[in-house]
Coordinates of C-alpha atoms in Angstrom, one line a residue:
M1 CA 25.7 40.1 -17.2
G2 CA 22.8 42.4 -17.0
A3 CA 19.2 41.3 -16.0
T4 CA 17.9 41.5 -19.6
T5 CA 20.9 39.5 -20.8
V6 CA 20.2 36.4 -18.1
S7 CA 16.2 36.6 -18.6
S8 CA 17.0 36.0 -22.4
I9 CA 19.6 33.3 -21.6
V10 CA 17.0 31.5 -19.4
R11 CA 14.1 32.2 -21.8
E12 CA 16.3 30.5 -24.6
T13 CA 17.4 27.8 -22.8
V14 CA 14.2 26.3 -21.2
K15 CA 12.6 26.7 -24.8
A16 CA 15.6 24.9 -26.3
M17 CA 15.2 22.0 -23.5
W18 CA 11.9 21.6 -24.3
D19 CA 12.1 21.3 -28.0
I20 CA 15.1 19.1 -28.1
L21 CA 13.9 16.6 -25.0
Q22 CA 9.8 16.5 -25.8
P23 CA 10.4 14.0 -28.9
L24 CA 12.4 11.8 -26.9
H25 CA 10.5 11.8 -23.1
M26 CA 7.2 13.1 -24.0
K27 CA 6.0 12.2 -27.3
L28 CA 2.3 11.4 -28.1
P29 CA 1.8 7.9 -27.2
T30 CA 1.0 5.0 -29.9
E31 CA -1.9 2.8 -29.6
N32 CA 0.7 0.2 -28.3
D33 CA 2.3 2.7 -25.9
F34 CA -1.3 3.1 -24.3
K35 CA -1.9 -0.4 -23.8
N36 CA 1.2 -0.9 -22.0
T37 CA 0.4 1.9 -19.8
A38 CA -2.7 0.3 -19.1
K39 CA -1.2 -3.0 -18.3
E40 CA 1.4 -1.3 -16.0
F41 CA -1.7 0.3 -14.1
Y42 CA -3.2 -2.9 -13.6
E43 CA -0.2 -4.8 -12.5
K44 CA 0.9 -2.1 -10.3
W45 CA -2.3 -0.2 -9.1
N46 CA -4.9 -3.1 -9.8
F47 CA -7.1 -0.7 -12.1
P48 CA -7.6 -2.2 -15.4
N49 CA -8.0 -0.5 -18.8
C50 CA -6.2 2.9 -17.3
L51 CA -4.6 4.9 -19.8
G52 CA -3.3 7.8 -17.3
A53 CA -4.3 9.5 -14.2
I54 CA -5.1 13.3 -14.8
D55 CA -5.2 16.3 -12.4
G56 CA -4.2 19.8 -12.1
K57 CA -1.6 21.7 -9.9
H58 CA -1.8 25.3 -9.3
I59 CA 1.8 27.1 -9.8
R60 CA 2.3 30.2 -8.1
V61 CA 3.1 32.9 -10.0
K62 CA 3.4 36.8 -9.4
C63 CA 0.3 38.6 -10.4
P64 CA 0.7 39.9 -13.9
P65 CA 0.2 43.5 -14.8
H66 CA -3.5 44.3 -15.5
S67 CA -4.6 40.7 -15.4
G68 CA -7.3 41.5 -12.8
T69 CA -8.5 38.6 -11.0
M70 CA -7.9 36.0 -14.2
Y71 CA -5.2 34.3 -12.4
Y72 CA -6.6 34.4 -9.0
N73 CA -7.7 31.2 -7.6
Y74 CA -10.0 29.7 -4.7
K75 CA -6.9 29.1 -2.8
N76 CA -6.6 32.7 -2.4
F77 CA -3.3 33.5 -4.3
F78 CA -2.1 33.8 -8.0
S79 CA -1.4 31.0 -9.9
I80 CA -1.3 29.3 -13.4
V81 CA -2.5 25.9 -13.9
L82 CA -0.2 22.5 -14.8
Q83 CA -2.7 20.0 -16.0
A84 CA -0.9 16.5 -16.4
V85 CA -1.7 13.2 -17.1
T86 CA 0.7 10.5 -15.8
D87 CA 1.5 7.0 -16.4
A88 CA 2.0 4.0 -13.8
N89 CA 5.5 4.9 -13.2
Y90 CA 5.2 8.8 -12.3
R91 CA 5.9 9.7 -15.8
F92 CA 4.3 12.8 -17.8
I93 CA 2.3 11.3 -20.7
T94 CA 1.0 14.9 -21.8
I95 CA 1.0 18.3 -20.3
D96 CA -1.1 21.6 -20.6
V97 CA 0.1 24.7 -19.0
G98 CA -0.8 28.3 -18.8
G99 CA -4.7 27.6 -17.9
Y100 CA -5.8 31.0 -15.5
G101 CA -5.7 30.1 -11.8
K102 CA -9.6 30.9 -11.5
Q103 CA -10.5 27.9 -13.6
S104 CA -11.6 24.6 -12.2
D105 CA -9.8 21.3 -13.2
G106 CA -12.9 20.8 -15.3
G107 CA -12.9 24.0 -17.2
T108 CA -9.0 23.4 -17.8
F109 CA -9.5 20.2 -19.3
R110 CA -12.3 21.3 -21.7
S111 CA -10.2 24.1 -22.8
S112 CA -7.3 21.7 -23.2
S113 CA -5.6 19.9 -26.2
L114 CA -5.9 16.6 -24.5
F115 CA -9.8 17.2 -24.5
H116 CA -10.0 18.2 -28.2
L117 CA -7.9 15.2 -29.0
I118 CA -10.4 12.9 -27.4
E119 CA -13.3 14.2 -28.4
S120 CA -11.8 14.4 -32.4
K121 CA -10.7 10.8 -31.7
R122 CA -6.8 11.6 -32.7
L123 CA -5.5 10.4 -29.7
N124 CA -4.7 7.1 -30.5
I125 CA -7.0 5.3 -27.4
P126 CA -7.2 1.3 -28.2
E127 CA -10.3 0.1 -28.9
D128 CA -12.4 -1.1 -26.5
G129 CA -11.0 -3.9 -24.2
T130 CA -11.9 -6.6 -22.1
L131 CA -11.7 -6.7 -18.1
P132 CA -9.2 -9.0 -16.6
L133 CA -10.8 -12.5 -16.4
T134 CA -14.0 -11.5 -17.7
M135 CA -15.7 -11.1 -21.1
I136 CA -17.1 -7.7 -20.4
T137 CA -15.8 -4.9 -22.9
V138 CA -15.4 -1.5 -21.8
P139 CA -13.6 1.6 -23.0
Y140 CA -10.0 2.4 -22.3
V141 CA -10.2 5.1 -19.5
F142 CA -8.3 8.3 -17.9
I143 CA -9.0 8.7 -14.3
G144 CA -9.7 11.9 -12.4
D145 CA -11.1 13.3 -9.2
E146 CA -14.6 14.9 -8.6
A147 CA -13.7 18.0 -10.7
Y148 CA -13.4 16.4 -13.9
P149 CA -16.4 15.5 -15.8
L150 CA -17.8 12.0 -16.3
L151 CA -16.9 11.0 -19.9
N152 CA -16.7 7.7 -21.8
N153 CA -12.9 7.9 -21.6
L154 CA -12.8 9.6 -18.5
M155 CA -14.0 8.1 -15.1
K156 CA -14.1 9.8 -11.7
P157 CA -15.3 8.9 -8.3
F158 CA -18.8 8.6 -7.1
N159 CA -20.4 11.2 -5.1
R160 CA -19.6 10.6 -1.3
R161 CA -23.0 10.7 -0.1
N162 CA -24.8 7.4 0.3
L163 CA -22.1 5.5 -0.8
D164 CA -22.9 1.7 -0.8
A165 CA -20.1 -0.8 -0.4
E166 CA -19.5 -1.6 -4.4
K167 CA -19.2 2.2 -4.9
E168 CA -17.2 2.8 -1.9
Y169 CA -14.9 -0.1 -3.1
Y170 CA -14.7 1.2 -6.7
N171 CA -14.2 4.9 -5.3
M172 CA -11.1 3.4 -3.3
R173 CA -9.5 1.6 -6.4
L174 CA -9.8 4.7 -8.5
S175 CA -8.5 7.0 -6.0
R176 CA -5.6 4.9 -5.2
A177 CA -4.3 4.4 -8.9
R178 CA -5.0 8.2 -9.5
R179 CA -2.7 9.0 -6.4
V180 CA 0.3 8.5 -9.1
V181 CA -0.4 12.1 -10.4
E182 CA -0.1 13.5 -7.0
C183 CA 3.1 11.8 -6.5
A184 CA 4.4 12.9 -9.6
F185 CA 3.4 16.6 -8.8
G186 CA 5.2 16.1 -5.1
I187 CA 8.4 14.7 -6.7
I188 CA 8.6 17.8 -9.1
S189 CA 8.2 20.1 -6.1
A190 CA 10.7 18.7 -4.1
K191 CA 13.4 18.6 -6.8
F192 CA 12.6 21.8 -8.4
R193 CA 12.1 24.3 -5.4
I194 CA 11.3 27.2 -7.7
L195 CA 7.9 25.8 -7.4
F196 CA 7.8 26.5 -3.5
K197 CA 7.5 30.1 -4.1
P198 CA 5.8 32.3 -6.8
I199 CA 7.5 32.2 -10.3
E200 CA 8.6 35.9 -10.7
A201 CA 8.2 36.1 -14.8
S202 CA 5.9 36.9 -17.4
P203 CA 3.3 34.2 -17.9
D204 CA 4.8 32.8 -21.3
L205 CA 8.0 32.4 -19.5
A206 CA 6.4 31.1 -16.4
D207 CA 4.7 28.6 -19.1
D208 CA 8.0 27.7 -20.6
I209 CA 9.8 27.1 -17.3
I210 CA 7.1 24.6 -15.9
K211 CA 7.1 22.7 -19.2
C212 CA 11.0 22.6 -19.0
I213 CA 10.4 20.9 -15.4
C214 CA 8.0 18.4 -16.6
I215 CA 10.5 17.5 -19.5
L216 CA 13.4 17.1 -17.0
H217 CA 11.3 14.9 -14.8
N218 CA 10.6 12.6 -17.4
T219 CA 14.1 12.6 -18.5
I220 CA 15.6 11.8 -15.0
I221 CA 12.8 9.1 -14.6
D222 CA 13.7 7.5 -17.8
I223 CA 17.5 7.6 -17.4
E224 CA 17.8 6.8 -13.6
G225 CA 14.3 5.7 -12.7
I226 CA 12.5 6.5 -9.4
P227 CA 14.5 6.6 -6.3
I228 CA 12.9 5.0 -3.6
Q229 CA 12.6 8.3 -1.3
D230 CA 10.6 10.0 -4.4
E231 CA 8.0 7.4 -4.1
Q232 CA 7.0 8.5 -0.9
F233 CA 6.2 11.9 -2.0
L234 CA 2.8 12.9 -2.2
S235 CA 1.5 16.4 -3.7
Q236 CA 2.5 19.1 -1.7
S237 CA -1.1 20.4 -1.3
E238 CA -1.4 22.2 -4.7
S239 CA -3.4 19.3 -6.0
Q240 CA -7.3 20.0 -5.7
C241 CA -8.1 16.1 -5.1
N242 CA -8.0 15.9 -1.5
N243 CA -9.4 19.2 -0.3
S244 CA -13.0 18.8 1.3
D245 CA -13.8 22.4 -0.9
V246 CA -12.7 20.9 -4.5
V247 CA -14.3 22.7 -7.2
R248 CA -16.6 19.9 -8.9
A249 CA -17.8 19.7 -12.5
N250 CA -20.9 20.9 -13.1
N251 CA -21.5 18.9 -16.2
R252 CA -24.3 16.4 -16.5
P253 CA -22.7 12.9 -17.6
T254 CA -24.1 11.1 -20.6
A255 CA -26.0 7.7 -20.3
S256 CA -23.4 5.8 -22.1
A257 CA -20.6 7.4 -19.5
T258 CA -22.6 6.7 -16.5
F259 CA -23.1 2.9 -17.8
I260 CA -19.5 2.6 -18.2
R261 CA -18.8 3.6 -14.7
E262 CA -21.1 1.5 -13.4
T263 CA -19.6 -1.5 -15.2
Y264 CA -16.1 -0.8 -13.7
K265 CA -18.1 -0.5 -10.5
N266 CA -19.7 -3.9 -10.5
Y267 CA -16.3 -5.6 -11.7
F268 CA -14.3 -4.1 -8.7
P269 CA -15.5 -5.8 -5.5
K270 CA -13.1 -8.8 -4.8
T271 CA -14.2 -12.0 -6.5
T272 CA -14.6 -15.2 -5.1
E273 CA -11.6 -16.4 -7.4
E274 CA -9.4 -13.2 -5.6
W275 CA -10.3 -14.5 -2.2
K276 CA -9.7 -18.3 -3.0
K277 CA -6.1 -16.7 -4.5
I278 CA -5.8 -15.2 -1.1
A279 CA -6.3 -18.5 0.8
L280 CA -4.1 -20.6 -1.8
D281 CA -1.3 -18.2 -0.5
F282 CA -1.9 -19.0 2.9
Q283 CA -2.0 -22.7 2.2
E284 CA 1.1 -22.8 0.3
R285 CA 3.2 -20.1 2.6
W286 CA 1.8 -21.0 6.0
D287 CA -0.1 -24.4 5.6
F288 CA -3.2 -23.0 6.9
P289 CA -6.0 -24.1 4.6
H290 CA -9.1 -21.6 3.6
C291 CA -7.8 -18.8 5.2
L292 CA -8.7 -15.1 3.9
G293 CA -6.7 -13.1 6.3
A294 CA -4.9 -12.8 9.3
M295 CA -6.4 -9.9 11.6
D296 CA -5.1 -7.9 14.6
G297 CA -5.0 -4.6 16.5
K298 CA -1.8 -2.4 17.1
Y299 CA -2.0 0.3 20.1
V300 CA -0.6 3.3 18.6
Q301 CA 0.7 5.7 21.0
I302 CA -0.6 9.2 21.1
T303 CA -0.3 12.0 23.5
A304 CA -3.7 12.2 25.4
P305 CA -6.2 15.0 23.9
V306 CA -6.7 17.8 25.9
G307 CA -9.9 17.0 28.0
S308 CA -10.1 13.5 27.1
G309 CA -9.5 11.9 30.6
S310 CA -9.1 8.1 30.4
Y311 CA -11.0 7.9 26.9
Y312 CA -7.6 7.0 25.1
F313 CA -5.9 4.8 28.2
N314 CA -5.5 1.4 27.2
Y315 CA -4.5 -1.7 29.7
K316 CA -1.0 -1.1 29.0
K317 CA -1.1 2.3 30.7
T318 CA -0.5 4.2 27.6
F319 CA -2.9 6.7 25.7
S320 CA -3.3 5.3 22.2
I321 CA -5.7 4.9 19.1
V322 CA -6.2 1.5 17.5
L323 CA -4.9 0.2 14.2
M324 CA -7.1 -2.8 13.2
G325 CA -5.4 -4.6 10.1
I326 CA -6.1 -7.7 8.1
E327 CA -3.3 -9.1 6.0
N328 CA -3.0 -11.6 3.3
A329 CA 0.0 -13.9 3.4
N330 CA 2.3 -11.6 1.6
Y331 CA 2.3 -8.8 4.5
E332 CA -0.3 -6.7 2.7
F333 CA -3.1 -4.8 4.0
I334 CA -6.4 -6.2 2.9
Y335 CA -8.3 -3.9 5.2
C336 CA -7.4 -1.4 7.8
D337 CA -9.2 0.7 10.4
V338 CA -7.7 3.4 12.4
G339 CA -8.8 5.8 15.1
T340 CA -11.0 3.9 17.8
N341 CA -9.8 4.8 21.3
G342 CA -7.4 2.8 23.2
R343 CA -9.9 1.6 25.7
V344 CA -11.9 -0.8 23.3
S345 CA -10.3 -4.3 22.8
D346 CA -9.5 -5.9 19.4
G347 CA -12.7 -7.8 19.4
G348 CA -15.1 -4.5 20.2
V349 CA -12.9 -2.5 17.4
I350 CA -13.5 -5.0 14.6
E351 CA -17.3 -5.2 15.7
N352 CA -17.7 -1.7 14.7
T353 CA -15.7 -1.4 11.5
K354 CA -17.3 -1.5 8.0
F355 CA -15.5 -4.4 7.3
M356 CA -17.8 -6.0 9.7
K357 CA -20.8 -4.2 8.0
Y358 CA -20.2 -5.7 4.8
L359 CA -19.5 -9.5 6.1
A360 CA -22.6 -9.3 7.9
A361 CA -24.4 -8.3 4.9
N362 CA -22.6 -11.0 2.5
K363 CA -21.2 -8.0 0.6
L364 CA -17.8 -9.5 0.3
N365 CA -18.2 -12.1 -2.1
L366 CA -16.7 -14.6 0.0
P367 CA -16.2 -18.2 -1.3
P368 CA -19.0 -20.9 -0.1
P369 CA -17.6 -23.8 2.1
E370 CA -15.6 -26.5 0.3
T371 CA -13.6 -29.5 1.2
V372 CA -10.0 -29.6 1.9
V373 CA -9.6 -33.2 1.0
P374 CA -11.7 -34.7 -1.3
G375 CA -14.4 -36.8 0.6
E376 CA -14.1 -34.9 3.8
P377 CA -16.9 -32.7 5.3
T378 CA -16.8 -29.0 3.8
L379 CA -15.0 -26.2 6.0
N380 CA -15.7 -22.6 5.7
Y381 CA -13.2 -19.8 4.3
V382 CA -12.4 -17.8 7.5
F383 CA -10.4 -15.2 9.0
V384 CA -7.8 -16.1 11.6
G385 CA -7.1 -14.0 15.1
D386 CA -5.9 -14.3 18.7
E387 CA -8.0 -14.8 21.5
A388 CA -9.3 -11.1 21.8
F389 CA -11.5 -12.0 18.7
A390 CA -15.1 -13.5 19.2
I391 CA -15.4 -17.1 17.6
R392 CA -17.7 -17.1 14.7
H393 CA -18.4 -19.2 11.6
D394 CA -16.1 -17.0 9.5
F395 CA -13.6 -16.2 12.5
L396 CA -11.3 -18.7 13.9
K397 CA -9.1 -18.1 17.0
P398 CA -6.9 -20.5 19.2
Y399 CA -8.4 -22.8 21.6
N400 CA -8.1 -21.6 25.4
Q401 CA -4.3 -22.5 26.7
R402 CA -5.8 -24.7 29.6
E403 CA -6.1 -28.3 29.4
L404 CA -4.9 -28.5 25.5
D405 CA -4.7 -32.0 24.3
Y406 CA -2.4 -32.9 21.6
P407 CA -4.8 -31.8 18.5
K408 CA -5.6 -29.0 20.0
K409 CA -2.1 -27.7 20.6
V410 CA -1.3 -28.6 16.9
F411 CA -4.2 -26.4 15.9
N412 CA -3.0 -23.5 18.1
Y413 CA 0.6 -23.9 16.7
R414 CA -0.8 -23.7 12.9
L415 CA -3.4 -20.6 13.4
S416 CA -0.8 -18.8 15.3
R417 CA 1.7 -19.4 12.7
A418 CA -0.6 -18.3 9.9
R419 CA -1.6 -15.1 12.3
R420 CA 1.6 -13.9 12.8
V421 CA 2.0 -12.1 9.2
V422 CA -0.3 -9.4 10.9
E423 CA 2.3 -9.0 13.8
N424 CA 5.0 -9.2 11.2
T425 CA 3.3 -6.3 9.3
F426 CA 3.1 -4.2 12.2
G427 CA 6.8 -4.6 13.2
I428 CA 7.6 -3.7 9.3
L429 CA 5.4 -0.4 9.6
A430 CA 7.2 0.4 12.9
N431 CA 10.6 -0.2 11.4
R432 CA 10.0 1.7 8.0
F433 CA 7.9 4.4 9.4
R434 CA 9.8 5.9 12.8
A435 CA 7.8 9.0 13.3
S436 CA 4.6 6.9 13.9
E437 CA 6.1 5.6 17.2
L438 CA 4.2 2.3 17.1
E439 CA 4.1 1.6 20.8
E440 CA 6.0 -1.6 22.1
T441 CA 6.9 -3.1 18.6
T442 CA 7.1 -6.8 18.9
W443 CA 11.1 -6.7 17.5
V444 CA 14.1 -5.3 17.7
P445 CA 15.5 -3.3 14.6
P446 CA 17.8 -5.9 13.5
S447 CA 15.5 -8.6 13.5
M448 CA 13.5 -6.5 11.3
K449 CA 15.9 -5.9 8.9
L450 CA 16.7 -9.7 8.6
L451 CA 13.0 -10.6 8.3
E452 CA 12.5 -8.2 5.3
N453 CA 16.2 -9.3 4.0
V454 CA 15.4 -13.2 3.8
S455 CA 11.9 -13.5 4.0
K456 CA 11.9 -14.5 0.4
V457 CA 14.3 -17.3 1.1
F458 CA 12.2 -18.8 4.0
R459 CA 8.8 -18.4 2.3
G460 CA 6.8 -18.4 5.2
S461 CA 9.0 -20.3 7.8
L462 CA 10.4 -17.5 9.3
Q463 CA 9.1 -17.0 12.9
I464 CA 9.8 -14.4 15.8
P465 CA 8.4 -15.3 19.1
C466 CA 9.2 -13.8 22.5
M467 CA 10.9 -10.9 20.9
G468 CA 8.9 -8.7 23.6
Y469 CA 11.3 -10.0 26.2
M470 CA 14.3 -9.2 23.9
A471 CA 13.3 -6.1 23.0
K472 CA 13.2 -5.1 26.8
S473 CA 16.7 -6.8 27.5
S474 CA 18.2 -6.2 24.0
T475 CA 22.0 -6.1 25.1
S476 CA 24.5 -4.9 22.3
R477 CA 25.9 -8.4 22.6
Y478 CA 22.4 -9.9 21.4
L479 CA 21.9 -7.2 18.6
H480 CA 25.4 -7.9 17.0
Q481 CA 24.6 -11.6 17.2
V482 CA 21.2 -11.4 15.4
T483 CA 23.0 -8.9 12.9
T484 CA 26.2 -11.6 12.2
A485 CA 23.6 -14.3 12.0
E486 CA 21.9 -13.2 8.8
E487 CA 24.7 -14.6 6.4
D488 CA 24.5 -18.1 8.3
W489 CA 20.8 -18.2 7.5
K490 CA 21.4 -17.6 4.1
C491 CA 24.1 -19.8 3.3
R492 CA 23.0 -22.9 6.1
L493 CA 19.0 -22.9 5.7
H494 CA 16.5 -23.8 3.3
P495 CA 12.8 -23.7 3.2
P496 CA 11.6 -26.1 6.0
A497 CA 8.8 -28.8 6.0
L498 CA 6.2 -27.9 8.7
P499 CA 6.9 -30.1 11.8
T500 CA 4.1 -32.4 12.7
D501 CA 4.8 -34.9 15.9
E502 CA 8.4 -33.9 16.9
I503 CA 9.4 -32.5 20.0
T504 CA 8.6 -28.7 21.0
W505 CA 11.1 -25.8 21.6
I506 CA 9.8 -23.2 23.6
C507 CA 11.4 -19.9 25.3
S508 CA 12.4 -20.6 28.5
E509 CA 11.3 -16.8 29.6
C510 CA 7.6 -17.0 28.8
G511 CA 6.8 -20.4 27.3
D512 CA 5.8 -19.7 24.0
W513 CA 6.0 -22.2 21.0
M514 CA 9.0 -21.7 18.9
C515 CA 9.6 -24.4 16.7
K516 CA 10.2 -28.3 16.3
P517 CA 13.3 -30.1 15.0
S518 CA 12.8 -33.4 13.3
V519 CA 15.6 -34.8 15.8
E520 CA 15.7 -35.0 19.4
L521 CA 18.5 -32.5 20.7
P522 CA 19.9 -32.0 24.3
K523 CA 18.9 -29.1 26.5
I524 CA 20.6 -25.7 25.3
N525 CA 20.5 -21.8 26.5
M526 CA 22.5 -19.9 23.6
T527 CA 21.9 -17.6 20.8
L528 CA 20.8 -18.5 17.3
H529 CA 24.1 -17.6 16.1
E530 CA 26.1 -19.9 18.6
A531 CA 23.7 -22.9 18.1
L532 CA 24.6 -22.7 14.3
Q533 CA 28.0 -22.6 15.0
N534 CA 28.0 -25.1 17.7
P535 CA 29.7 -28.7 16.9
V536 CA 27.6 -30.6 19.5
L537 CA 24.2 -29.8 17.8
G538 CA 25.5 -30.8 14.4
I539 CA 23.3 -28.7 12.8
S540 CA 23.8 -29.3 9.2
E541 CA 21.7 -28.9 5.8
P542 CA 19.4 -32.1 5.8
L543 CA 18.5 -30.9 9.4
C544 CA 17.9 -27.5 8.5
D545 CA 15.6 -28.8 5.9
D546 CA 13.2 -29.9 8.7
L547 CA 13.7 -26.7 11.0
V548 CA 11.1 -23.8 11.7
V549 CA 13.4 -21.1 12.3
C550 CA 13.0 -18.6 15.0
L551 CA 14.7 -15.5 16.5
S552 CA 14.6 -15.8 20.3
N553 CA 17.2 -15.7 23.1
P554 CA 17.7 -17.7 25.5
Y555 CA 15.7 -20.9 24.4
Q556 CA 15.6 -24.6 25.1
V557 CA 14.5 -27.9 23.9
L558 CA 12.3 -29.7 26.2
S559 CA 11.1 -33.5 25.5

C-alpha cells in the first residue's frame, strides 16, 4: 500500500476507536461518579473531597510547517500538550489535546473545555461536602501543581518558601494524591512507545493518535485492571510538576479560593484521634500500649563521593547514608528522613530531622497522657527505638542489658517486639527494591517472602531474630528448609498469645531472645521445619496457639 493509503487508514482507525470507545470508557462523569471518585481518593490516597488529579504532558511532535515558535516549549523541543484529569485508579476522566507547546499548564487549562465546564457549572460537580470526621463543609476539588491557578474547585500546593509544618504537610498530602496523574502518563509512555519520539504527523492526526492512546489506556484498565509493574511507573519527565523550573500560574487567587485551601490545610495535620488509632494498632498487634511508632536507622551503602574522605564512613566500615524511618504497626512509614552521612548515630540523625523540630514545638498533635488501665497512673504516648536513641518523655528504649531483673527483661522483650516492625519494613524494602542494595539486610530472601505471605495469618506474632547470623551462614539446606516450612506454618500455627512467665528460647549463637513456649521442652538444636515435624516435641495445635513463632537456626531451649 502507498503512504497516502496507510495514512488514510491510520486516520480513520484512530478516529473510529475514539468515537466507539469514548462513550464507554471516558464518558462525562455524573454527580455519583464524582462522589465515588472522591471516596476512592480518600481511601487510597488520604485526600478528601478530591474529584481528580490534573496535569499536562508535552507530547513530542515534528515541527508543523510555518508554525514558527507556536509549538516550541520551555524544554526546547516542539510539542503539543495533553492535559488530563485522572481518578484514583490511574484512569483518565477527561482529556484536552492540542494545546500549543509554548503554553504553560495554567494557560492550557484556561483554554480547555474542562475550565469552561467548571466556570459554567455544567460539570456535575457535587454540592459541597463535609470533611471526614468533621462538620466542616468545603467544595469538591481537583488538585494540580504550582502551574495551575488556585480556584474554588482547584487546589494547588503552597509556595515552597517559608513553609510551616501545617503547610508542608498539606503540600505532601496533595502531592501524594496528585501523583496518580504522573503515574498515568508514565504508564502510557511505557505501553505506547510512539510517545518516546516525535510524532511525525500533522497536528490534527497527532491529536487523534493521542486521544486514541488515552482511550485505549482506559479500556485496558477497565478490562484487565492495573498490572503491578504499571503501578511503579512515574511520569517519564514530560510532566512539569517535579521540575524546579516549572512555569507557575500568574493568576491571583480569589479570597474564597484562598480560604478553601486554608481549610484543607488546617484539616490535614494528624489529629489526636489518628495518633490514637496508630497506638491502638500497636496495642492489638504487638501488645505494646500507647505506642505511636517504631523508629530506627538503616545504613544504605553507597560509593564514596569523590573528595569526601571519611565523611560517609560508618562503624561497619562501609560508606553509607542513613535512612531514618518511623513506622506504624502495619509496616507503613509515618515519617522518613534520608541523606545524613553514615558517621552519625541514629540518635544524632533523629535529633536533626524536621520530625524532631515539630515534636519539640508541640506541632504533631500527639495525644495527652492517659491511663492504660482505669485507676492506674497516666502514661505518655511514646515512640519506641533501640539503645541508640536518647530516652525522653516521648521516646522509650530498652534497659541496659546488664543486671536485668525479670520485670525489666519483660519490658525489653515487649518493646523489642513492637520495635521489630521498623526492621521488618527495611527488610521488605531491601527485598522489593534490589537496586537500592540496602546493606546487610536482616533477613535472607526466603524469610522475607515468608513474612509477606503469612503476615496476615500471624497478625504481628511473627518474629525473625538472629537472621544476621543466618544471612552470613545461609547454606542451601537452610534456605530450602525455610521455604518448605511455609505450608507447615499456614496449616499448623495460629495467632499466638503473648508469653508471660514461661521459659525463654534464645539463639545459641548470639543469645538474642526468641520466644517463650507455654510448656517446658527439652533442649533442641534443629531447624524450624525439623521442629515442626519432630514427634518428640509433640508440637500440636493447642501448643502452637501459645507459641511466638520465629525463624532462626540453630536454637535451643534453656530453663
